[in-house]
Amino acid sequence: MRQLLIILLTATLLFGWGKTGHRIIGKIAEENLTPEAKAKLTQLMGHTDLARIANWADEIKSDPKWSHANDWHYCTILEGQDYEGPETGGRAVQKVQEFCDLVIKESLSEKDKMDVLRFIVHIVGDLHQPLHVGNGTDKGGNDIKVTWFREETNLHSVWDSKMIDHMQYSYTEYAQQIQLTSTPEQEQAMLDPSIIAFITASRSFHSQVYDIGDGKLGYGYIYKNRELMEERLLKAGYHLAAILNDIFK
Ligand SMILES: [Zn+2]
């Protein structure tokens, strides 16, 4: 049992935004769909709760049938370079591009369309977590050992879930809180479905994200990074809405 628990805990370290983060993004996107997109998504899903399907792509990681999908959650931009494709590590960008075409393909079964949609919702979210656009040297911060309020963990995990959980909001409360402060500049993201632009933005925040001093993280790190974290969640929700509104016109 103890061993199982350790395996489970280790596995979560590799996940994208934690459950709450993905639900926040789904919820924000949901609230910014056009009426056309909402109607077409309802036809496909039977309901339009993007928050509810946002974590499926992490849940299937325990199913060996899906092991080929493990590198669909991240991409890599090497230091000082532009994005150069999946050769540098991670196929998230290709998969989102491929799935945006697939999800409306007539020949695809309803079940497969649904799976494809679940991947789009999840991966677009992941790519806004700055450490899901890795630098190619430390597994997206998984190799950077830190403490979080004295608990041993790694930098990736702090960004996936520890900071979000620290705020003690439910996902619906947090989705609402974040949108309250959104600016017209941020709302432009609702009109911008281009993937390369937002992975480049994610990567551009690395110097701030990696500014961890002695690695003992807690209130000080949250104080410096809360705004960025919330901005990434907000933009993820808006970009996801832009992508879905563009597909389901
Ligand atoms: Zn993920």
mmCIF file of C-alpha atoms and ligand atoms in Angstrom:
data_model
loop_
_atom_site.group_PDB
_atom_site.id
_atom_site.type_symbol
_atom_site.label_atom_id
_atom_site.label_comp_id
_atom_site.label_asym_id
_atom_site.label_seq_id
_atom_site.Cartn_x
_atom_site.Cartn_y
_atom_site.Cartn_z
ATOM 1 C CA MET A 1 0.000 0.000 0.000
ATOM 2 C CA ARG A 2 2.737 2.382 1.004
ATOM 3 C CA GLN A 3 4.636 1.544 -2.143
ATOM 4 C CA LEU A 4 1.534 2.087 -4.261
ATOM 5 C CA LEU A 5 1.062 5.453 -2.629
ATOM 6 C CA ILE A 6 4.631 6.436 -3.428
ATOM 7 C CA ILE A 7 4.167 5.389 -7.057
ATOM 8 C CA LEU A 8 0.961 7.399 -7.280
ATOM 9 C CA LEU A 9 2.587 10.452 -5.734
ATOM 10 C CA THR A 10 5.534 10.199 -8.096
ATOM 11 C CA ALA A 11 3.199 9.894 -11.069
ATOM 12 C CA THR A 12 1.404 13.105 -10.185
ATOM 13 C CA LEU A 13 4.689 14.987 -10.357
ATOM 14 C CA LEU A 14 4.693 14.506 -14.102
ATOM 15 C CA PHE A 15 1.153 15.753 -14.695
ATOM 16 C CA GLY A 16 0.258 19.139 -16.167
ATOM 17 C CA TRP A 17 -1.684 21.754 -14.303
ATOM 18 C CA GLY A 18 -3.309 19.864 -11.449
ATOM 19 C CA LYS A 19 -6.992 19.017 -11.492
ATOM 20 C CA THR A 20 -8.088 22.410 -10.234
ATOM 21 C CA GLY A 21 -5.973 24.286 -12.771
ATOM 22 C CA HIS A 22 -7.393 22.349 -15.710
ATOM 23 C CA ARG A 23 -10.945 22.830 -14.437
ATOM 24 C CA ILE A 24 -10.411 26.584 -14.036
ATOM 25 C CA ILE A 25 -9.253 26.778 -17.657
ATOM 26 C CA GLY A 26 -12.198 24.683 -18.861
ATOM 27 C CA LYS A 27 -14.617 26.847 -16.928
ATOM 28 C CA ILE A 28 -13.199 30.126 -18.270
ATOM 29 C CA ALA A 29 -13.285 28.781 -21.836
ATOM 30 C CA GLU A 30 -16.826 27.546 -21.367
ATOM 31 C CA GLU A 31 -17.967 31.007 -20.324
ATOM 32 C CA ASN A 32 -16.429 32.589 -23.404
ATOM 33 C CA LEU A 33 -17.738 30.325 -26.151
ATOM 34 C CA THR A 34 -19.765 31.856 -28.952
ATOM 35 C CA PRO A 35 -23.398 30.678 -29.135
ATOM 36 C CA GLU A 36 -22.506 28.723 -32.307
ATOM 37 C CA ALA A 37 -19.604 26.912 -30.674
ATOM 38 C CA LYS A 38 -21.645 26.200 -27.573
ATOM 39 C CA ALA A 39 -24.464 24.694 -29.633
ATOM 40 C CA LYS A 40 -22.122 22.506 -31.680
ATOM 41 C CA LEU A 41 -20.233 21.356 -28.597
ATOM 42 C CA THR A 42 -23.501 20.469 -26.906
ATOM 43 C CA GLN A 43 -24.354 18.339 -29.927
ATOM 44 C CA LEU A 44 -21.049 16.521 -29.623
ATOM 45 C CA MET A 45 -20.758 16.204 -25.852
ATOM 46 C CA GLY A 46 -24.386 16.034 -24.788
ATOM 47 C CA HIS A 47 -23.475 18.825 -22.389
ATOM 48 C CA THR A 48 -20.961 21.642 -22.564
ATOM 49 C CA ASP A 49 -19.025 21.312 -19.375
ATOM 50 C CA LEU A 50 -15.424 21.688 -20.480
ATOM 51 C CA ALA A 51 -14.238 21.653 -16.856
ATOM 52 C CA ARG A 52 -15.561 18.132 -16.489
ATOM 53 C CA ILE A 53 -13.580 16.704 -19.408
ATOM 54 C CA ALA A 54 -10.410 18.736 -18.818
ATOM 55 C CA ASN A 55 -8.536 16.127 -16.735
ATOM 56 C CA TRP A 56 -9.296 12.993 -18.731
ATOM 57 C CA ALA A 57 -5.984 13.191 -20.624
ATOM 58 C CA ASP A 58 -4.111 12.855 -17.315
ATOM 59 C CA GLU A 59 -6.389 10.111 -16.001
ATOM 60 C CA ILE A 60 -5.659 7.838 -18.974
ATOM 61 C CA LYS A 61 -1.946 7.890 -18.150
ATOM 62 C CA SER A 62 -2.579 4.887 -15.899
ATOM 63 C CA ASP A 63 -3.922 2.933 -18.905
ATOM 64 C CA PRO A 64 -1.090 1.215 -20.859
ATOM 65 C CA LYS A 65 -3.258 1.501 -23.963
ATOM 66 C CA TRP A 66 -2.512 5.232 -23.928
ATOM 67 C CA SER A 67 1.211 5.121 -23.124
ATOM 68 C CA HIS A 68 1.974 6.460 -26.617
ATOM 69 C CA ALA A 69 0.271 9.707 -25.563
ATOM 70 C CA ASN A 70 2.634 10.491 -22.686
ATOM 71 C CA ASP A 71 4.590 13.116 -24.597
ATOM 72 C CA TRP A 72 1.491 14.944 -25.870
ATOM 73 C CA HIS A 73 1.420 17.210 -22.795
ATOM 74 C CA TYR A 74 4.497 19.348 -23.369
ATOM 75 C CA CYS A 75 6.920 20.796 -25.878
ATOM 76 C CA THR A 76 10.415 22.227 -25.734
ATOM 77 C CA ILE A 77 11.983 25.522 -26.717
ATOM 78 C CA LEU A 78 15.757 25.432 -26.261
ATOM 79 C CA GLU A 79 17.455 28.412 -24.636
ATOM 80 C CA GLY A 80 17.853 31.340 -27.021
ATOM 81 C CA GLN A 81 15.956 29.598 -29.847
ATOM 82 C CA ASP A 82 12.515 29.678 -31.418
ATOM 83 C CA TYR A 83 10.246 26.651 -31.367
ATOM 84 C CA GLU A 84 11.731 24.092 -33.733
ATOM 85 C CA GLY A 85 9.278 21.181 -33.657
ATOM 86 C CA PRO A 86 8.878 17.905 -31.772
ATOM 87 C CA GLU A 87 12.516 16.809 -32.282
ATOM 88 C CA THR A 88 13.549 18.855 -29.231
ATOM 89 C CA GLY A 89 11.034 16.952 -27.045
ATOM 90 C CA GLY A 90 7.254 16.709 -26.648
ATOM 91 C CA ARG A 91 4.523 16.560 -29.291
ATOM 92 C CA ALA A 92 1.883 18.807 -27.720
ATOM 93 C CA VAL A 93 1.920 21.401 -30.488
ATOM 94 C CA GLN A 94 1.582 18.874 -33.321
ATOM 95 C CA LYS A 95 -1.196 17.047 -31.500
ATOM 96 C CA VAL A 96 -3.286 20.167 -30.913
ATOM 97 C CA GLN A 97 -2.882 21.164 -34.574
ATOM 98 C CA GLU A 98 -3.770 17.660 -35.754
ATOM 99 C CA PHE A 99 -6.741 17.344 -33.390
ATOM 100 C CA CYS A 100 -8.222 20.716 -34.355
ATOM 101 C CA ASP A 101 -8.681 19.306 -37.874
ATOM 102 C CA LEU A 102 -9.722 15.839 -36.719
ATOM 103 C CA VAL A 103 -12.450 16.887 -34.304
ATOM 104 C CA ILE A 104 -14.744 18.026 -37.100
ATOM 105 C CA LYS A 105 -13.894 15.252 -39.553
ATOM 106 C CA GLU A 106 -17.081 13.610 -40.824
ATOM 107 C CA SER A 107 -15.548 10.133 -40.974
ATOM 108 C CA LEU A 108 -14.503 10.112 -37.310
ATOM 109 C CA SER A 109 -16.780 8.277 -34.863
ATOM 110 C CA GLU A 110 -18.538 10.283 -32.146
ATOM 111 C CA LYS A 111 -16.481 8.522 -29.495
ATOM 112 C CA ASP A 112 -13.189 9.366 -31.191
ATOM 113 C CA LYS A 113 -14.311 12.975 -31.694
ATOM 114 C CA MET A 114 -14.991 13.168 -27.994
ATOM 115 C CA ASP A 115 -11.523 11.829 -27.123
ATOM 116 C CA VAL A 116 -9.938 14.284 -29.516
ATOM 117 C CA LEU A 117 -11.880 17.154 -27.940
ATOM 118 C CA ARG A 118 -10.771 16.058 -24.468
ATOM 119 C CA PHE A 119 -7.163 16.184 -25.619
ATOM 120 C CA ILE A 120 -7.545 19.655 -27.126
ATOM 121 C CA VAL A 121 -9.064 21.036 -23.908
ATOM 122 C CA HIS A 122 -6.313 19.485 -21.800
ATOM 123 C CA ILE A 123 -3.228 20.118 -23.923
ATOM 124 C CA VAL A 124 -4.057 23.771 -24.642
ATOM 125 C CA GLY A 125 -4.251 24.193 -20.871
ATOM 126 C CA ASP A 126 -0.937 22.438 -20.255
ATOM 127 C CA LEU A 127 0.891 24.574 -22.799
ATOM 128 C CA HIS A 128 0.123 27.683 -20.751
ATOM 129 C CA GLN A 129 1.927 26.301 -17.710
ATOM 130 C CA PRO A 130 5.366 27.858 -18.286
ATOM 131 C CA LEU A 131 7.150 24.612 -17.366
ATOM 132 C CA HIS A 132 5.201 22.602 -19.952
ATOM 133 C CA VAL A 133 7.228 24.476 -22.523
ATOM 134 C CA GLY A 134 10.500 23.037 -21.305
ATOM 135 C CA ASN A 135 14.072 24.172 -21.877
ATOM 136 C CA GLY A 136 15.209 20.648 -22.713
ATOM 137 C CA THR A 137 17.536 20.257 -19.706
ATOM 138 C CA ASP A 138 15.488 19.430 -16.588
ATOM 139 C CA LYS A 139 12.229 17.701 -17.632
ATOM 140 C CA GLY A 140 10.213 20.889 -17.328
ATOM 141 C CA GLY A 141 11.500 21.623 -13.834
ATOM 142 C CA ASN A 142 10.825 18.075 -12.550
ATOM 143 C CA ASP A 143 14.556 17.737 -11.871
ATOM 144 C CA ILE A 144 14.683 21.002 -9.906
ATOM 145 C CA LYS A 145 14.261 19.893 -6.306
ATOM 146 C CA VAL A 146 12.733 22.511 -4.004
ATOM 147 C CA THR A 147 10.786 22.640 -0.787
ATOM 148 C CA TRP A 148 7.262 24.001 -0.636
ATOM 149 C CA PHE A 149 6.538 25.132 2.915
ATOM 150 C CA ARG A 150 9.153 22.560 4.029
ATOM 151 C CA GLU A 151 7.653 19.718 1.994
ATOM 152 C CA GLU A 152 10.104 18.207 -0.497
ATOM 153 C CA THR A 153 8.914 18.529 -4.053
ATOM 154 C CA ASN A 154 10.065 19.977 -7.381
ATOM 155 C CA LEU A 155 9.527 23.187 -9.272
ATOM 156 C CA HIS A 156 7.227 21.607 -11.853
ATOM 157 C CA SER A 157 4.861 20.444 -9.181
ATOM 158 C CA VAL A 158 4.803 23.878 -7.527
ATOM 159 C CA TRP A 159 3.500 25.313 -10.797
ATOM 160 C CA ASP A 160 1.156 22.439 -11.613
ATOM 161 C CA SER A 161 -0.757 22.489 -8.388
ATOM 162 C CA LYS A 162 0.917 23.680 -5.194
ATOM 163 C CA MET A 163 0.470 27.411 -5.813
ATOM 164 C CA ILE A 164 -3.097 26.986 -7.079
ATOM 165 C CA ASP A 165 -4.079 24.765 -4.159
ATOM 166 C CA HIS A 166 -2.492 27.238 -1.757
ATOM 167 C CA MET A 167 -5.094 29.848 -2.752
ATOM 168 C CA GLN A 168 -7.870 27.649 -1.343
ATOM 169 C CA TYR A 169 -10.496 28.472 -3.938
ATOM 170 C CA SER A 170 -12.755 25.935 -5.606
ATOM 171 C CA TYR A 171 -12.300 25.866 -9.368
ATOM 172 C CA THR A 172 -15.529 27.780 -9.976
ATOM 173 C CA GLU A 173 -14.586 30.455 -7.443
ATOM 174 C CA TYR A 174 -11.110 30.791 -8.892
ATOM 175 C CA ALA A 175 -12.369 30.972 -12.486
ATOM 176 C CA GLN A 176 -14.662 33.785 -11.407
ATOM 177 C CA GLN A 177 -12.000 35.615 -9.364
ATOM 178 C CA ILE A 178 -9.458 35.536 -12.178
ATOM 179 C CA GLN A 179 -11.901 36.875 -14.749
ATOM 180 C CA LEU A 180 -12.918 39.767 -12.491
ATOM 181 C CA THR A 181 -9.562 41.448 -13.040
ATOM 182 C CA SER A 182 -9.137 40.720 -16.743
ATOM 183 C CA THR A 183 -8.030 43.625 -18.908
ATOM 184 C CA PRO A 184 -8.996 44.470 -22.519
ATOM 185 C CA GLU A 185 -5.451 43.482 -23.550
ATOM 186 C CA GLN A 186 -5.910 40.035 -21.999
ATOM 187 C CA GLU A 187 -9.332 39.668 -23.572
ATOM 188 C CA GLN A 188 -7.692 39.980 -26.986
ATOM 189 C CA ALA A 189 -6.601 36.376 -26.384
ATOM 190 C CA MET A 190 -10.199 35.334 -26.992
ATOM 191 C CA LEU A 191 -9.655 36.207 -30.647
ATOM 192 C CA ASP A 192 -6.270 34.557 -30.998
ATOM 193 C CA PRO A 193 -6.130 30.802 -31.645
ATOM 194 C CA SER A 194 -2.443 30.692 -32.690
ATOM 195 C CA ILE A 195 -0.495 28.069 -30.759
ATOM 196 C CA ILE A 196 3.061 29.181 -31.442
ATOM 197 C CA ALA A 197 2.300 32.607 -29.951
ATOM 198 C CA PHE A 198 1.171 31.191 -26.637
ATOM 199 C CA ILE A 199 3.925 28.604 -26.230
ATOM 200 C CA THR A 200 6.451 31.354 -26.934
ATOM 201 C CA ALA A 201 4.784 33.454 -24.241
ATOM 202 C CA SER A 202 4.906 30.544 -21.761
ATOM 203 C CA ARG A 203 8.613 30.094 -22.417
ATOM 204 C CA SER A 204 9.327 33.818 -22.038
ATOM 205 C CA PHE A 205 8.483 33.650 -18.313
ATOM 206 C CA HIS A 206 11.200 31.130 -17.446
ATOM 207 C CA SER A 207 13.612 33.639 -15.909
ATOM 208 C CA GLN A 208 10.915 34.601 -13.409
ATOM 209 C CA VAL A 209 9.774 31.009 -12.795
ATOM 210 C CA TYR A 210 13.352 29.763 -12.224
ATOM 211 C CA ASP A 211 14.210 32.607 -9.851
ATOM 212 C CA ILE A 212 14.046 30.332 -6.803
ATOM 213 C CA GLY A 213 16.962 31.509 -4.646
ATOM 214 C CA ASP A 214 17.919 28.752 -2.202
ATOM 215 C CA GLY A 215 14.970 26.594 -3.315
ATOM 216 C CA LYS A 216 12.988 27.055 -0.110
ATOM 217 C CA LEU A 217 9.704 28.186 -1.584
ATOM 218 C CA GLY A 218 6.626 29.462 0.214
ATOM 219 C CA TYR A 219 4.945 32.821 0.811
ATOM 220 C CA GLY A 220 7.702 34.825 -0.914
ATOM 221 C CA TYR A 221 7.509 32.793 -4.111
ATOM 222 C CA ILE A 222 3.704 32.987 -4.192
ATOM 223 C CA TYR A 223 3.900 36.735 -3.661
ATOM 224 C CA LYS A 224 6.186 37.138 -6.668
ATOM 225 C CA ASN A 225 4.381 34.683 -8.961
ATOM 226 C CA ARG A 226 0.687 34.731 -8.182
ATOM 227 C CA GLU A 227 -0.107 37.334 -10.806
ATOM 228 C CA LEU A 228 1.772 35.389 -13.482
ATOM 229 C CA MET A 229 0.110 32.115 -12.535
ATOM 230 C CA GLU A 230 -3.335 33.681 -12.704
ATOM 231 C CA GLU A 231 -2.508 35.366 -15.989
ATOM 232 C CA ARG A 232 -1.484 32.024 -17.507
ATOM 233 C CA LEU A 233 -4.716 30.376 -16.326
ATOM 234 C CA LEU A 234 -6.791 33.245 -17.695
ATOM 235 C CA LYS A 235 -5.033 33.281 -21.051
ATOM 236 C CA ALA A 236 -5.330 29.488 -21.266
ATOM 237 C CA GLY A 237 -9.097 29.762 -20.835
ATOM 238 C CA TYR A 238 -9.347 32.556 -23.385
ATOM 239 C CA HIS A 239 -7.103 30.819 -25.932
ATOM 240 C CA LEU A 240 -9.039 27.590 -25.530
ATOM 241 C CA ALA A 241 -12.248 29.531 -26.196
ATOM 242 C CA ALA A 242 -10.604 31.133 -29.256
ATOM 243 C CA ILE A 243 -9.575 27.733 -30.613
ATOM 244 C CA LEU A 244 -12.987 26.133 -30.054
ATOM 245 C CA ASN A 245 -14.839 29.177 -31.409
ATOM 246 C CA ASP A 246 -12.633 28.980 -34.494
ATOM 247 C CA ILE A 247 -13.278 25.256 -35.023
ATOM 248 C CA PHE A 248 -17.008 25.279 -34.300
ATOM 249 C CA LYS A 249 -18.011 28.342 -36.299
HETATM 250 ZN ZN ZN B 1 -1.236 17.192 -18.939
#
